[in-house]
Structures are given as structure tokens and as C-alpha cells.
Short mmCIF file of C-alpha atoms in Angstrom, two decimals:
data_model
loop_
_atom_site.label_atom_id
_atom_site.label_comp_id
_atom_site.label_asym_id
_atom_site.label_seq_id
_atom_site.Cartn_x
_atom_site.Cartn_y
_atom_site.Cartn_z
CA MET A 1 74.53 -24.72 192.76
CA ASN A 2 74.50 -27.93 194.82
CA LEU A 3 76.71 -29.65 192.26
CA ALA A 4 79.18 -26.77 192.36
CA ILE A 5 79.33 -26.95 196.16
CA ALA A 6 79.86 -30.73 196.13
CA LEU A 7 82.59 -30.52 193.47
CA THR A 8 84.37 -27.72 195.35
CA ALA A 9 84.18 -29.67 198.60
CA ALA A 10 85.57 -32.79 196.89
CA ARG A 11 88.40 -30.73 195.38
CA TYR A 12 89.38 -29.71 198.92
CA GLY A 13 89.32 -33.29 200.21
CA ALA A 14 85.77 -33.70 201.50
CA ALA A 15 83.87 -36.94 201.12
CA THR A 16 80.59 -36.33 199.32
CA ALA A 17 77.45 -38.42 198.92
CA ASN A 18 74.11 -38.20 197.17
CA TYR A 19 70.76 -39.94 197.71
CA MET A 20 71.28 -40.03 201.48
CA GLU A 21 68.71 -39.86 204.25
CA VAL A 22 69.45 -38.76 207.82
CA LEU A 23 67.78 -41.26 210.16
CA SER A 24 68.91 -39.70 213.45
CA LEU A 25 71.45 -37.33 214.90
CA LEU A 26 74.51 -38.48 216.84
CA LYS A 27 75.33 -36.57 220.01
CA LYS A 28 78.15 -36.38 222.49
CA THR A 29 78.68 -34.40 225.68
CA ASP A 30 80.83 -31.29 225.37
CA PRO A 31 83.54 -31.62 228.06
CA GLN A 32 83.71 -27.84 228.59
CA THR A 33 80.00 -27.12 229.01
CA GLY A 34 78.60 -30.52 229.94
CA LYS A 35 75.86 -30.06 227.34
CA GLU A 36 75.06 -32.52 224.57
CA ARG A 37 76.04 -31.42 221.07
CA VAL A 38 75.27 -32.86 217.69
CA SER A 39 78.40 -34.65 216.48
CA GLY A 40 77.14 -36.39 213.35
CA ALA A 41 74.29 -38.34 211.85
CA ARG A 42 73.09 -41.88 211.27
CA CYS A 43 72.58 -42.03 207.50
CA LYS A 44 71.03 -44.39 204.99
CA ASP A 45 72.09 -44.76 201.37
CA ILE A 46 68.74 -44.73 199.56
CA LEU A 47 70.14 -46.63 196.56
CA THR A 48 71.70 -49.55 198.47
CA GLY A 49 69.88 -49.46 201.82
CA GLN A 50 73.23 -49.43 203.68
CA GLU A 51 73.23 -47.52 206.98
CA PHE A 52 76.29 -45.91 208.56
CA ASP A 53 77.40 -43.14 210.91
CA VAL A 54 78.93 -39.88 209.71
CA ARG A 55 80.84 -38.00 212.41
CA ALA A 56 81.91 -34.37 212.21
CA LYS A 57 83.56 -31.62 214.24
CA CYS A 58 80.82 -29.24 213.10
CA VAL A 59 77.29 -30.00 211.89
CA ILE A 60 75.34 -27.38 209.94
CA ASN A 61 71.62 -27.73 209.30
CA ALA A 62 71.38 -26.47 205.70
CA THR A 63 68.36 -28.57 204.78
CA GLY A 64 66.06 -25.90 203.34
CA PRO A 65 62.42 -27.00 203.67
CA PHE A 66 63.49 -29.90 205.93
CA THR A 67 64.97 -27.53 208.55
CA ASP A 68 62.27 -28.16 211.15
CA ALA A 69 62.33 -31.96 210.71
CA VAL A 70 66.08 -32.03 211.39
CA ARG A 71 65.80 -29.57 214.31
CA GLN A 72 63.13 -31.81 215.84
CA MET A 73 65.49 -34.81 215.56
CA ASP A 74 67.70 -32.86 217.99
CA ASP A 75 64.87 -31.57 220.21
CA LYS A 76 61.35 -33.03 219.92
CA ASP A 77 59.91 -29.86 221.47
CA ALA A 78 61.60 -27.45 219.04
CA ALA A 79 59.12 -24.97 217.59
CA THR A 80 58.70 -24.83 213.85
CA ILE A 81 60.51 -21.87 212.26
CA CYS A 82 60.27 -22.67 208.55
CA GLN A 83 57.19 -22.36 206.37
CA PRO A 84 57.96 -24.05 203.04
CA SER A 85 56.35 -22.51 199.99
CA ALA A 86 56.25 -23.14 196.28
CA GLY A 87 58.21 -20.78 194.08
CA VAL A 88 58.80 -20.04 190.44
CA HIS A 89 62.06 -19.72 188.56
CA ILE A 90 62.06 -17.61 185.43
CA VAL A 91 64.89 -17.98 182.91
CA MET A 92 65.40 -14.97 180.70
CA PRO A 93 67.82 -14.20 177.89
CA GLY A 94 71.15 -12.71 178.99
CA TYR A 95 70.47 -9.28 177.49
CA TYR A 96 67.92 -8.64 180.28
CA ARG A 97 70.69 -8.57 182.88
CA TYR A 98 71.28 -4.90 182.06
CA TRP A 99 67.64 -4.06 182.74
CA ILE A 100 67.58 -5.48 186.25
CA PRO A 101 68.48 -2.82 188.82
CA THR A 102 71.17 -3.82 191.31
CA LEU A 103 70.73 -3.29 195.02
#
């Protein structure tokens, strides 16, 4: 799924990267509200060690089990909201798709 998202984004002109770590969040003051907003991230290429800033009009925290760690980069006092757990994926033959009730 992640590969499909990255390929679709690249097809529409997005720059994509893999093996990246977010070191900190970049912020700027919103001129309309006067509040600080996240405007990007300081990133590190894990393969080369190179660090650089990525700026964006909109930043979405879609980090799965790392949700709280990224939220706490924005606000050290942010309460934890995500409890990571281990799961299991079961792959079954295609003929079982007719046996699974739809919601």
C-alpha cells in the first residue's frame, strides 16, 4: 500500500523519499491567528546521513505507531493517544473472498 501511495504521488508531481527520519518539526507563525503552525520537518537521510529541511503548506501526521512521538515533537506535554500493538496478517486463497460477509 505504501508503495502504491508513493508511486501515485510521484505520478502527480510529488517528491518522494524513503529511509528518512524526522529529527524535528519546523514551525512558523500563522499571520491570521498569531499561533505557531507546523510548516515542515528537519529530516535525515538514513542511508547517506545528509540532513535537510522539507517545507510544506500542509503537514499530516500519518506515522502509525510513531504518532505520539511526532505529536510530542510539536508539544512536549501532548498526552499519548496511541497504544501500538502487534497484529497478525492472514493470507488466504482468493476463493474465500465469497465467504467473507461484507459490512
